[in-house]
Amino acid sequence: MVVHVFDTPAQVAQAAAAVIAAQVLQKPDSVLGLATGSTPMDTYRELISLHRGGVLDFSRVKSYNLDEYVGLPAGHPESYVSFMKRNLFDHINIGSYSLPDGSARDLQRECESYEQAIRDDGGIDLQLLGIGNNGHIGFNEPGKAFTYSTNLTTLAQSTIDANKRFFDSIDQVPRQALSMGIGTIMEARSILLLALGEAKAQAVYQMIRGPITPRVPASILRGHARVTVMLDKAAAARL
Ligand code: PGA
């Protein structure tokens, strides 16, 4: 695990976009694993401006997102597919994108076919991750065991509390989601994890310095050969 600490969130976004750009330039038909949340938003803005500037062509890129809420009506502004369209896909020429379908009738089957689609596309070249205040990656919440493949998961109360800022009231935050599993994430050929702000400092500390345990799902990343972590000073404060 290589850890870089930057002075500002803007520098994290520029460095992260540079890594993603290098991946796409090196392999124009890359399969990218993408993430939602506040953390990657400026990175996506940087990618959009590289695309507009003629530097980056996404036409052969395929992407798979980490997760999607279960139970939000189609087109809900806070669904992760809406987020991704608004913050990235509507502004670049992405070849294709996929998210798990949280309104599928058979959720178990949806998990299996999502996993299979990633495999059929040759696996993920570069997976972008944030980290939850509780150490989750995707919606793999702290628990007794690491999940393996894409799964139906119940959000931890700490995640519901963290995500209520996007909804009118806490009752509207979905309680369940479909998420790539820890195994799905670990199979990516390379991983780029970003964390910003002091609210993430404890989770970052546990990921890097604590025991590898399913109680801190991100800690498993220390077992992956190609993980880059980019932090701003506030998120690195406890290291
Ligand atoms: P955030 O979420 O980027 O909105 O902080 C990260 C996460 O929960 O994984």
Coordinates of C-alpha atoms in Angstrom, one line a residue, residues 11-237:
Q11 CA -4.4 18.4 -5.0
V12 CA -5.8 14.9 -4.1
A13 CA -8.3 15.3 -7.0
Q14 CA -5.6 16.4 -9.5
A15 CA -3.4 13.5 -8.5
A16 CA -6.2 11.0 -8.6
A17 CA -7.4 12.2 -12.0
A18 CA -3.8 11.8 -13.2
V19 CA -3.7 8.2 -12.2
I20 CA -7.1 7.4 -13.9
A21 CA -6.0 9.4 -17.0
A22 CA -2.7 7.4 -17.1
Q23 CA -4.7 4.2 -16.9
V24 CA -7.0 5.2 -19.8
L25 CA -4.1 6.5 -22.0
Q26 CA -2.1 3.3 -21.4
K27 CA -5.1 1.0 -22.1
P28 CA -7.9 2.9 -23.9
D29 CA -10.3 -0.1 -23.4
S30 CA -9.8 -0.1 -19.6
V31 CA -12.5 -1.4 -17.3
L32 CA -12.8 1.2 -14.5
G33 CA -14.5 0.6 -11.1
L34 CA -16.1 3.8 -10.0
A35 CA -17.4 5.2 -6.7
T36 CA -20.1 7.7 -5.6
G37 CA -20.0 10.0 -2.6
S38 CA -18.5 13.5 -1.9
T39 CA -14.9 12.3 -2.1
P40 CA -14.5 11.6 -5.8
M41 CA -16.6 14.5 -7.1
D42 CA -13.6 16.8 -7.7
T43 CA -11.7 14.0 -9.3
Y44 CA -14.6 13.5 -11.7
R45 CA -14.5 17.3 -12.4
E46 CA -10.8 17.0 -13.3
L47 CA -11.6 14.0 -15.6
I48 CA -14.3 16.0 -17.3
S49 CA -12.0 18.9 -18.0
L50 CA -9.3 16.6 -19.3
H51 CA -11.9 15.1 -21.7
R52 CA -13.1 18.6 -22.7
G53 CA -9.5 19.6 -23.3
G54 CA -9.1 16.7 -25.8
V55 CA -6.7 14.9 -23.5
L56 CA -8.9 11.9 -22.6
D57 CA -11.1 9.7 -24.8
F58 CA -13.4 7.4 -22.8
S59 CA -15.1 5.9 -25.9
R60 CA -13.7 2.4 -25.3
V61 CA -13.8 2.6 -21.5
K62 CA -16.3 0.4 -19.6
S63 CA -17.2 1.2 -16.0
Y64 CA -18.7 -0.7 -13.2
N65 CA -19.9 1.2 -10.1
L66 CA -19.4 -0.2 -6.6
D67 CA -22.9 -0.1 -5.4
E68 CA -26.5 1.2 -5.7
Y69 CA -29.3 1.7 -3.2
V70 CA -32.2 -0.7 -3.0
G71 CA -35.7 0.7 -2.9
L72 CA -35.3 4.1 -4.5
P73 CA -37.7 4.8 -7.4
A74 CA -36.1 4.9 -10.8
G75 CA -34.8 8.3 -11.6
H76 CA -34.6 9.4 -8.0
P77 CA -31.9 12.2 -7.8
E78 CA -30.1 10.4 -5.0
S79 CA -29.8 7.1 -6.7
Y80 CA -26.2 6.3 -7.5
V81 CA -27.0 6.1 -11.3
S82 CA -28.4 9.6 -11.1
F83 CA -25.3 10.8 -9.2
M84 CA -22.9 9.2 -11.8
K85 CA -24.8 10.7 -14.7
R86 CA -24.9 14.2 -13.1
N87 CA -21.2 14.2 -12.0
L88 CA -19.5 12.2 -14.8
F89 CA -21.3 10.2 -17.4
D90 CA -23.3 13.1 -18.9
H91 CA -20.1 15.0 -19.5
I92 CA -17.7 12.5 -21.0
N93 CA -18.0 10.0 -23.9
I94 CA -17.9 6.9 -21.8
G95 CA -18.2 3.7 -23.9
S96 CA -20.5 2.0 -21.4
Y97 CA -21.4 2.1 -17.7
S98 CA -23.0 -0.3 -15.3
L99 CA -24.3 -0.1 -11.8
P100 CA -26.1 -2.9 -9.9
D101 CA -29.9 -2.5 -10.5
G102 CA -31.4 -1.9 -7.0
S103 CA -34.9 -2.1 -8.4
A104 CA -34.4 -5.6 -10.0
R105 CA -37.2 -8.0 -9.0
D106 CA -34.7 -10.8 -8.2
L107 CA -31.9 -9.0 -6.3
Q108 CA -29.9 -12.2 -5.7
R109 CA -29.9 -12.9 -9.5
E110 CA -29.0 -9.3 -10.1
C111 CA -25.9 -9.7 -7.8
E112 CA -24.8 -12.8 -9.7
S113 CA -25.2 -11.3 -13.2
Y114 CA -23.4 -8.1 -12.1
E115 CA -20.5 -10.2 -10.9
Q116 CA -20.5 -12.2 -14.1
A117 CA -20.6 -9.1 -16.3
I118 CA -17.5 -7.8 -14.7
R119 CA -15.8 -11.1 -15.3
D120 CA -17.0 -11.3 -18.9
D121 CA -15.4 -7.9 -19.5
G122 CA -12.1 -9.2 -18.3
G123 CA -12.2 -7.8 -14.7
I124 CA -11.5 -4.4 -13.3
D125 CA -8.2 -2.7 -14.2
L126 CA -8.5 0.2 -11.8
Q127 CA -10.9 0.5 -8.9
L128 CA -11.6 3.9 -7.4
L129 CA -12.7 3.8 -3.7
G130 CA -13.7 6.1 -0.9
I131 CA -13.8 5.0 2.7
G132 CA -16.7 5.3 5.1
N133 CA -16.3 6.9 8.6
N134 CA -16.8 3.3 9.8
G135 CA -14.1 1.9 7.5
H136 CA -16.5 0.5 4.9
I137 CA -15.6 0.2 1.2
G138 CA -18.5 0.1 -1.2
F139 CA -21.4 -0.8 1.2
N140 CA -19.4 -3.6 2.8
E141 CA -20.1 -2.6 6.4
P142 CA -18.1 -3.7 9.5
G143 CA -19.0 -7.2 10.5
K144 CA -17.8 -10.6 11.5
A145 CA -16.6 -11.8 8.1
F146 CA -15.4 -10.3 4.8
T147 CA -18.0 -10.6 2.0
Y148 CA -16.9 -12.2 -1.2
S149 CA -19.0 -11.3 -4.3
T150 CA -21.6 -8.7 -5.1
N151 CA -24.3 -8.9 -2.4
L152 CA -27.4 -7.5 -0.9
T153 CA -26.3 -5.6 2.2
T154 CA -28.0 -3.7 5.1
L155 CA -26.6 -0.3 5.8
A156 CA -24.9 0.3 9.1
Q157 CA -26.6 2.9 11.3
S158 CA -23.4 5.0 11.0
T159 CA -23.7 4.9 7.2
I160 CA -27.4 5.9 7.4
D161 CA -26.4 8.8 9.6
A162 CA -23.6 9.8 7.3
N163 CA -25.7 9.7 4.2
K164 CA -28.8 11.5 5.6
R165 CA -27.3 14.8 4.4
F166 CA -28.4 13.9 0.8
F167 CA -32.0 13.3 1.8
D168 CA -34.8 15.5 3.2
S169 CA -35.0 13.3 6.3
I170 CA -33.3 10.2 7.8
D171 CA -36.4 8.1 7.1
Q172 CA -35.8 8.5 3.4
V173 CA -32.3 7.0 3.5
P174 CA -32.6 3.5 2.0
R175 CA -31.7 0.7 4.4
Q176 CA -30.4 -1.7 1.9
A177 CA -28.1 -1.7 -1.1
L178 CA -26.4 -3.9 -3.6
S179 CA -22.6 -3.7 -3.4
M180 CA -19.6 -5.3 -5.0
G181 CA -18.1 -7.6 -2.4
I182 CA -14.7 -7.4 -0.8
G183 CA -13.7 -10.2 -3.1
T184 CA -14.9 -8.3 -6.2
I185 CA -12.8 -5.3 -5.1
M186 CA -9.7 -7.3 -4.2
E187 CA -9.8 -8.9 -7.7
A188 CA -9.2 -5.5 -9.3
R189 CA -5.8 -5.3 -10.8
S190 CA -5.1 -1.9 -9.1
I191 CA -6.9 0.2 -6.5
L192 CA -6.9 3.9 -5.8
L193 CA -8.5 4.9 -2.4
L194 CA -9.2 8.6 -1.6
A195 CA -10.0 10.1 1.8
L196 CA -10.6 13.7 2.6
G197 CA -11.3 15.5 5.9
E198 CA -10.9 14.9 9.6
A199 CA -14.0 12.8 9.8
K200 CA -12.1 10.1 7.9
A201 CA -8.9 10.3 10.0
Q202 CA -9.8 7.5 12.4
A203 CA -10.9 5.1 9.6
V204 CA -7.8 5.9 7.7
Y205 CA -5.6 5.2 10.7
Q206 CA -7.4 1.9 11.3
M207 CA -7.1 0.9 7.7
I208 CA -3.3 1.6 7.6
R209 CA -2.1 0.9 11.1
G210 CA -4.8 -1.3 12.8
P211 CA -5.3 -5.1 12.5
I212 CA -6.6 -6.6 9.3
T213 CA -10.2 -7.4 10.3
P214 CA -13.7 -7.4 8.9
R215 CA -14.6 -4.9 11.6
V216 CA -12.6 -2.4 9.4
P217 CA -13.4 -3.7 5.9
A218 CA -10.8 -1.4 4.3
S219 CA -8.0 -3.0 6.3
I220 CA -8.1 -6.0 3.9
L221 CA -6.6 -3.7 1.2
R222 CA -3.2 -4.1 2.8
G223 CA -3.2 -7.6 1.4
H224 CA -3.5 -6.3 -2.2
A225 CA -0.3 -5.8 -4.2
R226 CA -1.3 -2.6 -6.0
V227 CA -3.1 -0.1 -3.8
T228 CA -2.5 3.6 -3.8
V229 CA -4.0 5.7 -1.0
M230 CA -4.3 9.5 -1.5
L231 CA -5.2 11.6 1.5
D232 CA -5.5 15.3 2.4
K233 CA -3.7 16.4 5.5
A234 CA -6.9 16.3 7.6
A235 CA -7.6 12.6 6.7
A236 CA -3.9 11.8 7.5
A237 CA -3.9 13.6 10.8

